[in-house]
Short mmCIF file of N, CA, C and O in Angstrom, two decimals:
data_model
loop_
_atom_site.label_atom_id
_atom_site.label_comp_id
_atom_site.label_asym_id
_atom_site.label_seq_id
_atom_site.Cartn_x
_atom_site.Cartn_y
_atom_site.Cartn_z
N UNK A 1 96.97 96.90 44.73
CA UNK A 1 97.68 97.95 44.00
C UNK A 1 98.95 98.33 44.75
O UNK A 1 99.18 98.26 45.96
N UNK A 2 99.55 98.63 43.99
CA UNK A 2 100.91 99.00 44.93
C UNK A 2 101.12 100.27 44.68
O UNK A 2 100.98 101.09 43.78
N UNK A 3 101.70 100.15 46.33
CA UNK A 3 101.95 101.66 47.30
C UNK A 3 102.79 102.75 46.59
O UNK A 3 103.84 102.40 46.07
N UNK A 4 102.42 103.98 46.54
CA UNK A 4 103.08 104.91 45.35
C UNK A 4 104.39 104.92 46.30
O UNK A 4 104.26 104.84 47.52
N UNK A 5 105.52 105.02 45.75
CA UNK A 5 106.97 105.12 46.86
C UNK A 5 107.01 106.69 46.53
O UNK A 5 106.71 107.19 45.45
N UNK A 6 107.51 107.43 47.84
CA UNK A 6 108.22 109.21 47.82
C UNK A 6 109.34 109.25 48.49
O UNK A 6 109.76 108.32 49.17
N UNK A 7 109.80 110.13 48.36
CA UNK A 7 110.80 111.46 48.78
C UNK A 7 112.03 110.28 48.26
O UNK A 7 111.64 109.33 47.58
N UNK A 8 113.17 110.36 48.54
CA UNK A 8 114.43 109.74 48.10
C UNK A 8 114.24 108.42 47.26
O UNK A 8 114.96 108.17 46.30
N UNK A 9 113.36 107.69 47.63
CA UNK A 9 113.51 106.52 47.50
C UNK A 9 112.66 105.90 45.95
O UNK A 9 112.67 104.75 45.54
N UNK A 10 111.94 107.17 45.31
CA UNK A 10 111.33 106.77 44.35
C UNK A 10 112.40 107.14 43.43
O UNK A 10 112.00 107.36 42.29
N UNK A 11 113.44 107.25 43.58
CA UNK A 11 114.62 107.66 42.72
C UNK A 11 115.34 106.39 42.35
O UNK A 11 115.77 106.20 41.21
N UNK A 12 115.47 105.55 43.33
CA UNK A 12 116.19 104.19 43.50
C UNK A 12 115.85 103.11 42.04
O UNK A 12 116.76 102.40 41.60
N UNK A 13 114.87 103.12 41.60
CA UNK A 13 114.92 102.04 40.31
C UNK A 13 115.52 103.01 39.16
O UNK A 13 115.96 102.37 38.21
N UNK A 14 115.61 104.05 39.06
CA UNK A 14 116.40 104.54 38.04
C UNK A 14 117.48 104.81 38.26
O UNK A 14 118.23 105.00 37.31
N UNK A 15 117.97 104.92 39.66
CA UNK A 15 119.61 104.72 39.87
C UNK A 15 120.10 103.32 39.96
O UNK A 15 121.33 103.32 39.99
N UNK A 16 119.43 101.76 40.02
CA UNK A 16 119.88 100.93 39.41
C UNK A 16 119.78 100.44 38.30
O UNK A 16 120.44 99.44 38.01
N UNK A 17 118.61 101.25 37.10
CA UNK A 17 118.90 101.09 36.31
C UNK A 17 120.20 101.61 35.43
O UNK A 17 120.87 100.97 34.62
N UNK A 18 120.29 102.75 35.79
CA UNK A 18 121.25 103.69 34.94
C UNK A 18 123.05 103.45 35.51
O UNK A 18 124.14 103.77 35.05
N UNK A 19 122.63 102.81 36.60
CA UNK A 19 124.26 102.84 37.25
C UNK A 19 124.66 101.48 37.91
O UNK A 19 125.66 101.31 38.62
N UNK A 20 123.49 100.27 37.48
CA UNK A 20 123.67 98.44 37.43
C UNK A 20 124.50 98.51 38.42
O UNK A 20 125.64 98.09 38.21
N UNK A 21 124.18 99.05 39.77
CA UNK A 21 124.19 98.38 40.95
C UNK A 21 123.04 98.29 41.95
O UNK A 21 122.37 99.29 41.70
N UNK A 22 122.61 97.81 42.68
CA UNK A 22 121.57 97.51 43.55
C UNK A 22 122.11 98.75 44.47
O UNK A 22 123.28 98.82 44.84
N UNK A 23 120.79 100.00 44.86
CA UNK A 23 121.06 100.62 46.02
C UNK A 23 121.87 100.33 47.74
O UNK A 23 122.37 101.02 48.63
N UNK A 24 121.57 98.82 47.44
CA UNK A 24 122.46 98.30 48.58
C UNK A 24 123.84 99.12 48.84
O UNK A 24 124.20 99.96 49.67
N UNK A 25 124.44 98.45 47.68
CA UNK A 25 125.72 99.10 47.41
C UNK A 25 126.48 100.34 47.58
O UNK A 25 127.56 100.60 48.10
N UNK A 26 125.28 101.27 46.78
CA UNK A 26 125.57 102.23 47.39
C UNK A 26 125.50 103.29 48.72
O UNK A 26 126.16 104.31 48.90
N UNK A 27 124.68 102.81 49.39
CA UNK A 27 124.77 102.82 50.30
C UNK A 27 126.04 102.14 51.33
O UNK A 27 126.69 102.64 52.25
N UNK A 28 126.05 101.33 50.97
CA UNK A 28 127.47 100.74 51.62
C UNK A 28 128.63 101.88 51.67
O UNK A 28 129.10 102.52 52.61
N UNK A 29 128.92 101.87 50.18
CA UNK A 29 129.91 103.35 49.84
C UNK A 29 129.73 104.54 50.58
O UNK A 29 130.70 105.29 50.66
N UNK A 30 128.68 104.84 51.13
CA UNK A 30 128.25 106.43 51.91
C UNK A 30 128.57 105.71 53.00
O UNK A 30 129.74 105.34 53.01
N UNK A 31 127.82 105.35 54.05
CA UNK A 31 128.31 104.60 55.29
C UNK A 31 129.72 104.32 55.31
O UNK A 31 130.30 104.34 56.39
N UNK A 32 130.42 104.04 54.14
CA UNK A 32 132.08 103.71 54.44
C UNK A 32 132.87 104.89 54.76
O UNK A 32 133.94 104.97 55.36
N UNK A 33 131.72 106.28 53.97
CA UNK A 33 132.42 107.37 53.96
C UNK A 33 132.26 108.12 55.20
O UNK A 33 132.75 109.20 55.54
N UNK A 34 131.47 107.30 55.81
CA UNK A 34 131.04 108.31 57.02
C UNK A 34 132.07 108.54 58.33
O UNK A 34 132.92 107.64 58.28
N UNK A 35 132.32 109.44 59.53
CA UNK A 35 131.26 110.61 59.19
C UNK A 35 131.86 111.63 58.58
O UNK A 35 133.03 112.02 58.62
N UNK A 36 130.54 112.16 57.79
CA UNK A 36 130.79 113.36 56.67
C UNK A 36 129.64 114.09 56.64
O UNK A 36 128.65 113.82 57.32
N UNK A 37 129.73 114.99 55.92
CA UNK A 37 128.50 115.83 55.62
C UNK A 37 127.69 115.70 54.75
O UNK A 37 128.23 115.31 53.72
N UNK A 38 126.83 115.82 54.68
CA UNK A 38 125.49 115.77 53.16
C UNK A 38 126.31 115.72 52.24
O UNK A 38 126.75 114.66 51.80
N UNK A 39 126.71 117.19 51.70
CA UNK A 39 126.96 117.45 50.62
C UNK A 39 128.56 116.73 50.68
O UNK A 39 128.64 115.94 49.74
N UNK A 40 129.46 116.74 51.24
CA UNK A 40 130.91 116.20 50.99
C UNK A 40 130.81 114.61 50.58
O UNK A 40 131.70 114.04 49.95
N UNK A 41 129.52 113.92 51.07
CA UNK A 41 129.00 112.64 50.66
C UNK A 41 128.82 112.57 49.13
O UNK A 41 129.31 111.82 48.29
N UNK A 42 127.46 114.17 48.99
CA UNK A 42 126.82 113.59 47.69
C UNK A 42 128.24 113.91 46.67
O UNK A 42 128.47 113.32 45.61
N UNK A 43 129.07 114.95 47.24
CA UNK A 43 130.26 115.23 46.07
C UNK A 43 131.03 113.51 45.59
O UNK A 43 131.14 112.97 44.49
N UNK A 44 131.42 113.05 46.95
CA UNK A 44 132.16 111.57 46.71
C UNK A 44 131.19 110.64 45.66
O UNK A 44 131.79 109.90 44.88
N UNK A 45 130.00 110.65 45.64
CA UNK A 45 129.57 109.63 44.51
C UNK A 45 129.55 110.17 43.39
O UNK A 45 129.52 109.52 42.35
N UNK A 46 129.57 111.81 43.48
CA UNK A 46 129.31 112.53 41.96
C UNK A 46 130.96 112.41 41.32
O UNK A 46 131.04 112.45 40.10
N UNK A 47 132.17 112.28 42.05
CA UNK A 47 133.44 112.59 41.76
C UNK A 47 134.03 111.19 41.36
O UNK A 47 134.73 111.01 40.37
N UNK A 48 133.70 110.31 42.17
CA UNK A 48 134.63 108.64 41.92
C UNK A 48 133.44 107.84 41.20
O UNK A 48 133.78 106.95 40.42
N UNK A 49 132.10 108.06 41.39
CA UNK A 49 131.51 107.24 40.46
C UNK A 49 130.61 107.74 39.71
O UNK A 49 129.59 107.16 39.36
N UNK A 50 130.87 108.66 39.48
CA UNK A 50 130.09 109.69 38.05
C UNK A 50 128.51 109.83 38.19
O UNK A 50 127.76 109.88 37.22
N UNK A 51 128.02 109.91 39.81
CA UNK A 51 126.67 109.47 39.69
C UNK A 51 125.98 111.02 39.68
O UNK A 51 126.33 111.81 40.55
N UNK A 52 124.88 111.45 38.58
CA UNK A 52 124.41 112.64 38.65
C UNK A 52 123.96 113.32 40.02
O UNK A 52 123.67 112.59 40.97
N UNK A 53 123.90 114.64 40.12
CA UNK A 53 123.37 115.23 41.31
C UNK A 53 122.12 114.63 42.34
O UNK A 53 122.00 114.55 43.56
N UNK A 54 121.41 114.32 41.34
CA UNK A 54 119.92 114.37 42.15
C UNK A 54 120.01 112.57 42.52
O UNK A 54 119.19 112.27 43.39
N UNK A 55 120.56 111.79 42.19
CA UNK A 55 120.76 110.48 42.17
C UNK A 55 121.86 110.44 43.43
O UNK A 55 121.58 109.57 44.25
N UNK A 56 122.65 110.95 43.62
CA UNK A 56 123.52 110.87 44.54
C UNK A 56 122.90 111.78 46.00
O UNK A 56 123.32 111.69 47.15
N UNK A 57 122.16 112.34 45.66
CA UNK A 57 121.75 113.39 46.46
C UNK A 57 120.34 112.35 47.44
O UNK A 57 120.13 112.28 48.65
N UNK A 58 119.83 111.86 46.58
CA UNK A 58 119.13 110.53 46.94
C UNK A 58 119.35 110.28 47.97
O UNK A 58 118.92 110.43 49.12
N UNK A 59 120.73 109.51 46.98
CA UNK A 59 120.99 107.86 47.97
C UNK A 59 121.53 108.59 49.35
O UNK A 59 121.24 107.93 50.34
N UNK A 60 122.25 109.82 49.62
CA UNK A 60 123.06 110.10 50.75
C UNK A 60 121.58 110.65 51.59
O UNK A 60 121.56 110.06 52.68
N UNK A 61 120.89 111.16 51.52
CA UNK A 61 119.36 111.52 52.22
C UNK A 61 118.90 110.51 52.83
O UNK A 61 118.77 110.57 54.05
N UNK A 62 118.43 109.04 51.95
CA UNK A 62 118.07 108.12 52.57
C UNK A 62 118.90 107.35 53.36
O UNK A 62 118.24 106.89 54.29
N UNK A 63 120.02 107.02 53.41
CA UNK A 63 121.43 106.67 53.67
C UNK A 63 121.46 107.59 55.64
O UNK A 63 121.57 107.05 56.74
N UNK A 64 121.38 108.38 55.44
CA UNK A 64 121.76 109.36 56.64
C UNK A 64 120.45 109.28 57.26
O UNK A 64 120.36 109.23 58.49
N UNK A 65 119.41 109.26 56.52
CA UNK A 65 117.92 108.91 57.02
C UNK A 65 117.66 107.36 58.35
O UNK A 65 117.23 107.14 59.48
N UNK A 66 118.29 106.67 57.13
CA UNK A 66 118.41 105.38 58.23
C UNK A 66 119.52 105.60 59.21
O UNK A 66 119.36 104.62 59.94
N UNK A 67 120.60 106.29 59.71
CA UNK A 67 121.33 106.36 59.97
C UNK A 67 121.16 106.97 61.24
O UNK A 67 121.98 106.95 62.15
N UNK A 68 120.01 107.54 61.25
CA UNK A 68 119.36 108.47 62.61
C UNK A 68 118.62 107.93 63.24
O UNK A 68 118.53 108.27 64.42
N UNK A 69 117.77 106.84 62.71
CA UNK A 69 116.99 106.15 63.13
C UNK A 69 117.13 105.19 64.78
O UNK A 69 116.22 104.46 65.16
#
């Protein structure tokens, strides 16, 4: 059976469905933007690529997540 996915990352198949790019990508875009803040991040994907709040809010969580690691 497969593993239930949480917190940011169970967001990810409906942000490539709805926005036909592979999370890769976007992630790339945050990392290019870096360094920045949470929110001045999640504004840049909500402003140049129209991506809703909670979808952008996502990808920059998990994004900054690996980023600490």
């Amino acid at each position: 059976m497969a593993e239930d996915v949480k917190g940011p990352a169970s967001y990810f198949p409906s942000i490539e469905k709805k926005y036909g790019r592979p999370v890769s990508d976007w992630k790339e875009l945050v990392r290019a933007a870096m360094p920045a803040k949470h929110m001045e991040l999640v504004a840049m994907l909500k402003e140049q690529h129209g991506m809703g709040h909670g979808h952008a809010n996502a990808i920059v969580a998990h994004t900054l997540a690996e980023s600490s690691d």
